[in-house]
Amino acid sequence: PHSKREKAMADKSSPMMTIPTDAELIQAQADLWRHCLSYLTPMALRCAIQLGIPTAIHRLGGAASLPDLVTALSLPPSKAPFLSRLLQLLSTTGVLASNEARIYSLVPLSYLLVDGILVDGDASQAALVLCLTSRYHMEAAMGLADWFKKDIAQPVPSPFEDVHGATLFEESMTVLDPESDKLFNEALAAHDHMGIGTILRECHGLFNGLQSLTDCCGGDGTTARAIVKAFPHIKCNVLDLPRVINKAPSDGLVNYIAGDMFHSIPPAQVVMLKLVLHFWGDEDCINILAQCKKAIPSREAGGKVIIIDIVVDSSLGQMFETQLLMDMAMMVYTRGRQRDENDWSSIFAKAGFSDYKIVKKLGVRGVIEVYP
């Protein structure tokens, strides 16, 4: 016989709906709580950076007890029990490691957040965390339902633009909040340059035989300088907007060019787009790639475009979830998107390229060669 609960649910459900068991409902409730409260994980990470926890542990030799951290962080002793609870969440979510004696140590993730040190030549990623957990990004996400309901003329602004009336990385954001704009650009630079050392080692053949390369949206030239140091024979150009190039260092290693990739790209044997195209919609990407094609010689002469960007792949397990979250980030904060291999193949063909090859997949990103 059915219980009253099961009968009530059956009366309200469709004929095809399977009635959850008690065990399933208990699990569903726990899952719901986890989803609703999971925003506290990045908030805890933000708090850890603002308090300086990863840096303090690093300065204490890579491992620290709770009393060590209370002292190192100059916190009131009364906050020790609360800090313990924060550290427990950070340890459970893989930001820190801890043992039975409650000694907390850095893991690769938290090592990326230590202030003032370079990991494989890459700057700290702390700015990225502070950027993505800023009130501007949170408020944009909170406006998502209202944005969906609006019938907005093309081109559709992002929820970020809709809520704040400003566009990330453009003058309107500088006017809105100069301090936050500075942080967001620091985060973009840290994100864009992350991993170039790994790419140079894992995809060494990518640059063999090259004579010249133009790095589109290359910012301060960190990526281009790393390429020149590994391959001194390559002449590297860095193309970016004038307001970016005006702040770039002039060390003689690379040639900085102020311009706009939508209008013209300095000629080179290879054009590189590292974490650029996911900020743009398909039509804009096709236009950018068409300019790239004009800038390079034939395939026989070594002409190609190197794209380092996310290749969404459902077979990647947990990394697939990360890719989907990054796609949501593009939807909420920009007018861009992440793409799977079919999406990439389509825009390559529409831009007039004859072929492409995914050289290697490195985590959530892929390294792609595109041929004229």
PDB file of N, CA and C in Angstrom, residues 4 53 156 169 185 203 285 288 339 341 348 359:
ATOM      1  N   LYS A   4       0.667   8.013   2.567  1.00  0.00           N
ATOM      2  CA  LYS A   4      -0.060   9.242   2.229  1.00  0.00           C
ATOM      3  C   LYS A   4       0.822  10.179   1.410  1.00  0.00           C
ATOM      4  N   ILE A  53      46.189  34.198   3.476  1.00  0.00           N
ATOM      5  CA  ILE A  53      46.471  32.856   4.004  1.00  0.00           C
ATOM      6  C   ILE A  53      47.487  32.084   3.154  1.00  0.00           C
ATOM      7  N   VAL A 156      22.876  41.521 -28.889  1.00  0.00           N
ATOM      8  CA  VAL A 156      22.380  41.398 -27.520  1.00  0.00           C
ATOM      9  C   VAL A 156      23.508  41.705 -26.535  1.00  0.00           C
ATOM     10  N   PHE A 169      36.713  45.642 -19.741  1.00  0.00           N
ATOM     11  CA  PHE A 169      37.952  45.906 -20.466  1.00  0.00           C
ATOM     12  C   PHE A 169      37.811  47.044 -21.482  1.00  0.00           C
ATOM     13  N   ASN A 185      41.648  44.151 -15.315  1.00  0.00           N
ATOM     14  CA  ASN A 185      42.696  44.022 -16.331  1.00  0.00           C
ATOM     15  C   ASN A 185      43.886  43.220 -15.818  1.00  0.00           C
ATOM     16  N   CYS A 203      54.352  21.509 -26.473  1.00  0.00           N
ATOM     17  CA  CYS A 203      54.098  21.697 -27.906  1.00  0.00           C
ATOM     18  C   CYS A 203      55.303  22.366 -28.567  1.00  0.00           C
ATOM     19  N   CYS A 285      34.338  36.444 -34.536  1.00  0.00           N
ATOM     20  CA  CYS A 285      35.472  35.515 -34.671  1.00  0.00           C
ATOM     21  C   CYS A 285      35.817  35.278 -36.135  1.00  0.00           C
ATOM     22  N   ILE A 288      37.709  38.288 -37.337  1.00  0.00           N
ATOM     23  CA  ILE A 288      39.083  38.291 -36.799  1.00  0.00           C
ATOM     24  C   ILE A 288      39.940  37.288 -37.565  1.00  0.00           C
ATOM     25  N   ARG A 339      33.618  26.936 -27.165  1.00  0.00           N
ATOM     26  CA  ARG A 339      33.240  26.163 -28.349  1.00  0.00           C
ATOM     27  C   ARG A 339      33.778  24.738 -28.296  1.00  0.00           C
ATOM     28  N   GLU A 341      34.673  21.173 -30.741  1.00  0.00           N
ATOM     29  CA  GLU A 341      35.427  21.055 -31.987  1.00  0.00           C
ATOM     30  C   GLU A 341      34.576  21.370 -33.212  1.00  0.00           C
ATOM     31  N   PHE A 348      36.215  28.202 -38.664  1.00  0.00           N
ATOM     32  CA  PHE A 348      37.430  28.146 -39.490  1.00  0.00           C
ATOM     33  C   PHE A 348      37.051  28.114 -40.973  1.00  0.00           C
ATOM     34  N   VAL A 359      46.448  20.175 -31.967  1.00  0.00           N
ATOM     35  CA  VAL A 359      47.794  19.660 -31.704  1.00  0.00           C
ATOM     36  C   VAL A 359      47.839  18.940 -30.365  1.00  0.00           C
TER      37      VAL A 359
END
